[in-house]
């Protein structure tokens, strides 16, 4: 165990791949906004992770800016926090190499996201897709970040980042001490995965998570959907014939109902129990009307602001550049220390 304490710092990343949706918002971006009051935060558009699967270059450029716009439209203040894209800060790639020599093949072989994304034809997946979690560990550890807000699906990757940090601290313990960093160089980053909507499910199938890559657009609410689209998707969302229960126990075995209640609770900022107290015993149609209302109220202004921001790409690029400079100023000295610790001459 280390006795070292590290200053609190928040890091998180979102891939610029396809449409941002309600799951990204409730699982991650909404928390980014809340954390900025209490922490120094870095929010990164992880374009290098995006190219682990094929991307169209023009579309990638567009979505990098769109994700940055979503952070800002949702309320992340670019004056207060560093908003930047990963490829502009080369420490991410450099540290990923070093940490790739710390991580073990056996650890990566257990990663379920790789198995899902690679599918049956694993031999044909990119090497980058396989080492994706090492780059993610480098993202976080480049800033010696202590807290990482993410959705439930990233839990395993965060555990791997902790394992890599711990092994680096152990492997280089003597050198870390010698260079004046005490008994640990990297903190063990903690995932912040909580709340009613850490895992938002598809509107068409309560057993699948809401995802950018689902071929059915009806399965998700995109941040850029207008009020009519949101209303249509919520009204068509899959449910079951029973009325809503009045207590949480009644949601068991009813994934679609549980999902909609969780979404309502997260959007309205209330406890699930309160939602059930209000709508329990009633028909789904009334509850869905209320859900449409809160969803449009919350997401409508975000979508509109995103559209306004992306219409001026030069301003977004300036924000990303400034963010990258701030990020670099933290990451570069950390990486110079890593070089000393592992024994590189510089
Ligand atoms: P990604 O789109 O994979 O880069 O994810 C960006 C962030 O959104 C990560 O923190 C994910 O954990 C989170 N996220 C993605 N899908 C969902 C979902 N269906 N429910 C909750 N969080 C999600
Ligand atoms: N893997 C994350 C996702 O798909 C994105 C990500 C990349 C990330 N690097 C990160 C999240 C560092 C948190 C911290 O959602």
CSV table of C-alpha atoms in Angstrom, one decimal, residues 187-313:
chain,number,residue,atom,x,y,z
A,187,UNK,CA,-2.3,7.4,-8.0
A,188,UNK,CA,-4.8,4.5,-8.4
A,189,UNK,CA,-7.6,6.3,-10.3
A,190,UNK,CA,-11.0,5.9,-8.9
A,191,UNK,CA,-14.0,5.4,-11.2
A,192,UNK,CA,-17.0,7.7,-10.5
A,193,UNK,CA,-19.9,5.5,-11.6
A,194,UNK,CA,-23.0,6.2,-9.8
A,195,UNK,CA,-26.6,7.4,-10.1
A,196,UNK,CA,-29.8,6.2,-11.7
A,197,UNK,CA,-28.4,6.1,-15.2
A,198,UNK,CA,-24.8,4.8,-15.1
A,199,UNK,CA,-26.1,2.3,-17.6
A,200,UNK,CA,-28.8,3.6,-19.9
A,201,UNK,CA,-30.4,0.8,-22.0
A,202,UNK,CA,-31.7,0.7,-25.5
A,203,UNK,CA,-35.3,2.0,-26.0
A,204,UNK,CA,-36.0,-1.0,-28.1
A,205,UNK,CA,-34.4,-3.7,-26.0
A,206,UNK,CA,-33.9,-3.4,-22.2
A,207,UNK,CA,-31.2,-6.0,-22.2
A,208,UNK,CA,-28.9,-4.0,-24.5
A,209,UNK,CA,-27.1,-0.8,-23.6
A,210,UNK,CA,-28.0,2.4,-25.5
A,211,UNK,CA,-25.2,2.7,-28.0
A,212,UNK,CA,-23.8,4.9,-30.8
A,213,UNK,CA,-23.3,1.9,-33.0
A,214,UNK,CA,-26.9,0.4,-32.7
A,215,UNK,CA,-28.2,0.4,-36.3
A,216,UNK,CA,-31.6,1.4,-35.1
A,217,UNK,CA,-31.9,5.1,-34.5
A,218,UNK,CA,-35.1,4.4,-32.6
A,219,UNK,CA,-33.0,2.7,-29.9
A,220,UNK,CA,-31.4,5.9,-28.7
A,221,UNK,CA,-32.2,9.6,-28.0
A,222,UNK,CA,-29.5,11.6,-29.7
A,223,UNK,CA,-28.4,14.9,-28.1
A,224,UNK,CA,-29.2,16.6,-31.4
A,225,UNK,CA,-32.7,15.1,-31.7
A,226,UNK,CA,-35.4,17.8,-31.8
A,227,UNK,CA,-38.5,17.8,-29.6
A,228,UNK,CA,-40.6,15.8,-32.1
A,229,UNK,CA,-38.0,13.1,-32.5
A,230,UNK,CA,-37.6,12.8,-28.8
A,231,UNK,CA,-41.4,12.5,-28.3
A,232,UNK,CA,-41.7,9.9,-31.1
A,233,UNK,CA,-38.9,7.8,-29.7
A,234,UNK,CA,-40.1,7.9,-26.1
A,235,UNK,CA,-43.7,7.1,-27.1
A,236,UNK,CA,-42.5,4.1,-29.2
A,237,UNK,CA,-40.1,2.9,-26.5
A,238,UNK,CA,-40.7,-0.7,-25.6
A,239,UNK,CA,-42.6,-1.4,-22.4
A,240,UNK,CA,-44.7,-4.2,-20.9
A,241,UNK,CA,-48.4,-4.5,-20.4
A,242,UNK,CA,-48.3,-4.0,-16.6
A,243,UNK,CA,-48.8,-0.6,-15.0
A,244,UNK,CA,-45.8,1.0,-13.3
A,245,UNK,CA,-45.1,-0.4,-9.8
A,246,UNK,CA,-45.1,1.9,-6.7
A,247,UNK,CA,-41.9,0.4,-5.3
A,248,UNK,CA,-38.5,-0.5,-6.7
A,249,UNK,CA,-39.0,-4.2,-6.1
A,250,UNK,CA,-41.7,-4.2,-8.6
A,251,UNK,CA,-39.2,-3.2,-11.4
A,252,UNK,CA,-37.4,-6.5,-11.1
A,253,UNK,CA,-37.6,-8.6,-14.3
A,254,UNK,CA,-38.9,-5.5,-16.1
A,255,UNK,CA,-35.8,-4.1,-17.7
A,256,UNK,CA,-37.6,-1.7,-20.1
A,257,UNK,CA,-39.7,-0.2,-17.3
A,258,UNK,CA,-36.7,0.1,-15.0
A,259,UNK,CA,-34.8,1.8,-17.7
A,260,UNK,CA,-37.4,4.5,-18.4
A,261,UNK,CA,-37.8,5.1,-14.7
A,262,UNK,CA,-34.0,5.5,-14.3
A,263,UNK,CA,-33.9,7.9,-17.2
A,264,UNK,CA,-36.7,10.0,-15.7
A,265,UNK,CA,-35.0,10.1,-12.3
A,266,UNK,CA,-31.6,11.0,-13.8
A,267,UNK,CA,-33.0,13.8,-16.0
A,268,UNK,CA,-35.3,15.2,-13.4
A,269,UNK,CA,-32.6,14.9,-10.7
A,270,UNK,CA,-34.8,13.0,-8.3
A,271,UNK,CA,-34.7,9.6,-6.6
A,272,UNK,CA,-36.2,6.6,-8.3
A,273,UNK,CA,-38.5,6.1,-5.3
A,274,UNK,CA,-40.0,9.6,-5.9
A,275,UNK,CA,-40.7,8.8,-9.5
A,276,UNK,CA,-42.5,5.5,-8.5
A,277,UNK,CA,-44.4,7.3,-5.8
A,278,UNK,CA,-45.7,9.8,-8.4
A,279,UNK,CA,-46.4,7.5,-11.3
A,280,UNK,CA,-46.8,4.0,-9.7
A,281,UNK,CA,-50.1,2.3,-10.4
A,282,UNK,CA,-50.7,4.6,-13.5
A,283,UNK,CA,-50.5,3.7,-17.2
A,284,UNK,CA,-47.3,4.0,-19.1
A,285,UNK,CA,-48.8,6.5,-21.5
A,286,UNK,CA,-49.1,9.2,-18.8
A,287,UNK,CA,-45.6,8.4,-17.5
A,288,UNK,CA,-44.2,8.6,-21.1
A,289,UNK,CA,-45.8,12.0,-21.6
A,290,UNK,CA,-44.1,13.3,-18.4
A,291,UNK,CA,-40.8,11.7,-19.6
A,292,UNK,CA,-41.0,13.5,-23.0
A,293,UNK,CA,-41.6,16.7,-21.1
A,294,UNK,CA,-38.5,16.4,-18.9
A,295,UNK,CA,-36.4,15.0,-21.8
A,296,UNK,CA,-37.3,17.9,-24.1
A,297,UNK,CA,-36.7,20.5,-21.3
A,298,UNK,CA,-33.3,19.1,-20.5
A,299,UNK,CA,-32.0,18.1,-23.9
A,300,UNK,CA,-33.6,20.6,-26.2
A,301,UNK,CA,-31.4,23.5,-25.2
A,302,UNK,CA,-28.3,21.3,-25.3
A,303,UNK,CA,-29.0,20.2,-28.8
A,304,UNK,CA,-29.7,23.7,-30.0
A,305,UNK,CA,-26.5,25.1,-28.4
A,306,UNK,CA,-24.5,22.2,-30.0
A,307,UNK,CA,-25.8,23.2,-33.4
A,308,UNK,CA,-25.0,26.8,-32.8
A,309,UNK,CA,-21.4,26.0,-31.7
A,310,UNK,CA,-20.6,23.6,-34.5
A,311,UNK,CA,-21.6,26.2,-37.0
A,312,UNK,CA,-18.4,28.0,-36.0
A,313,UNK,CA,-15.7,25.4,-36.2
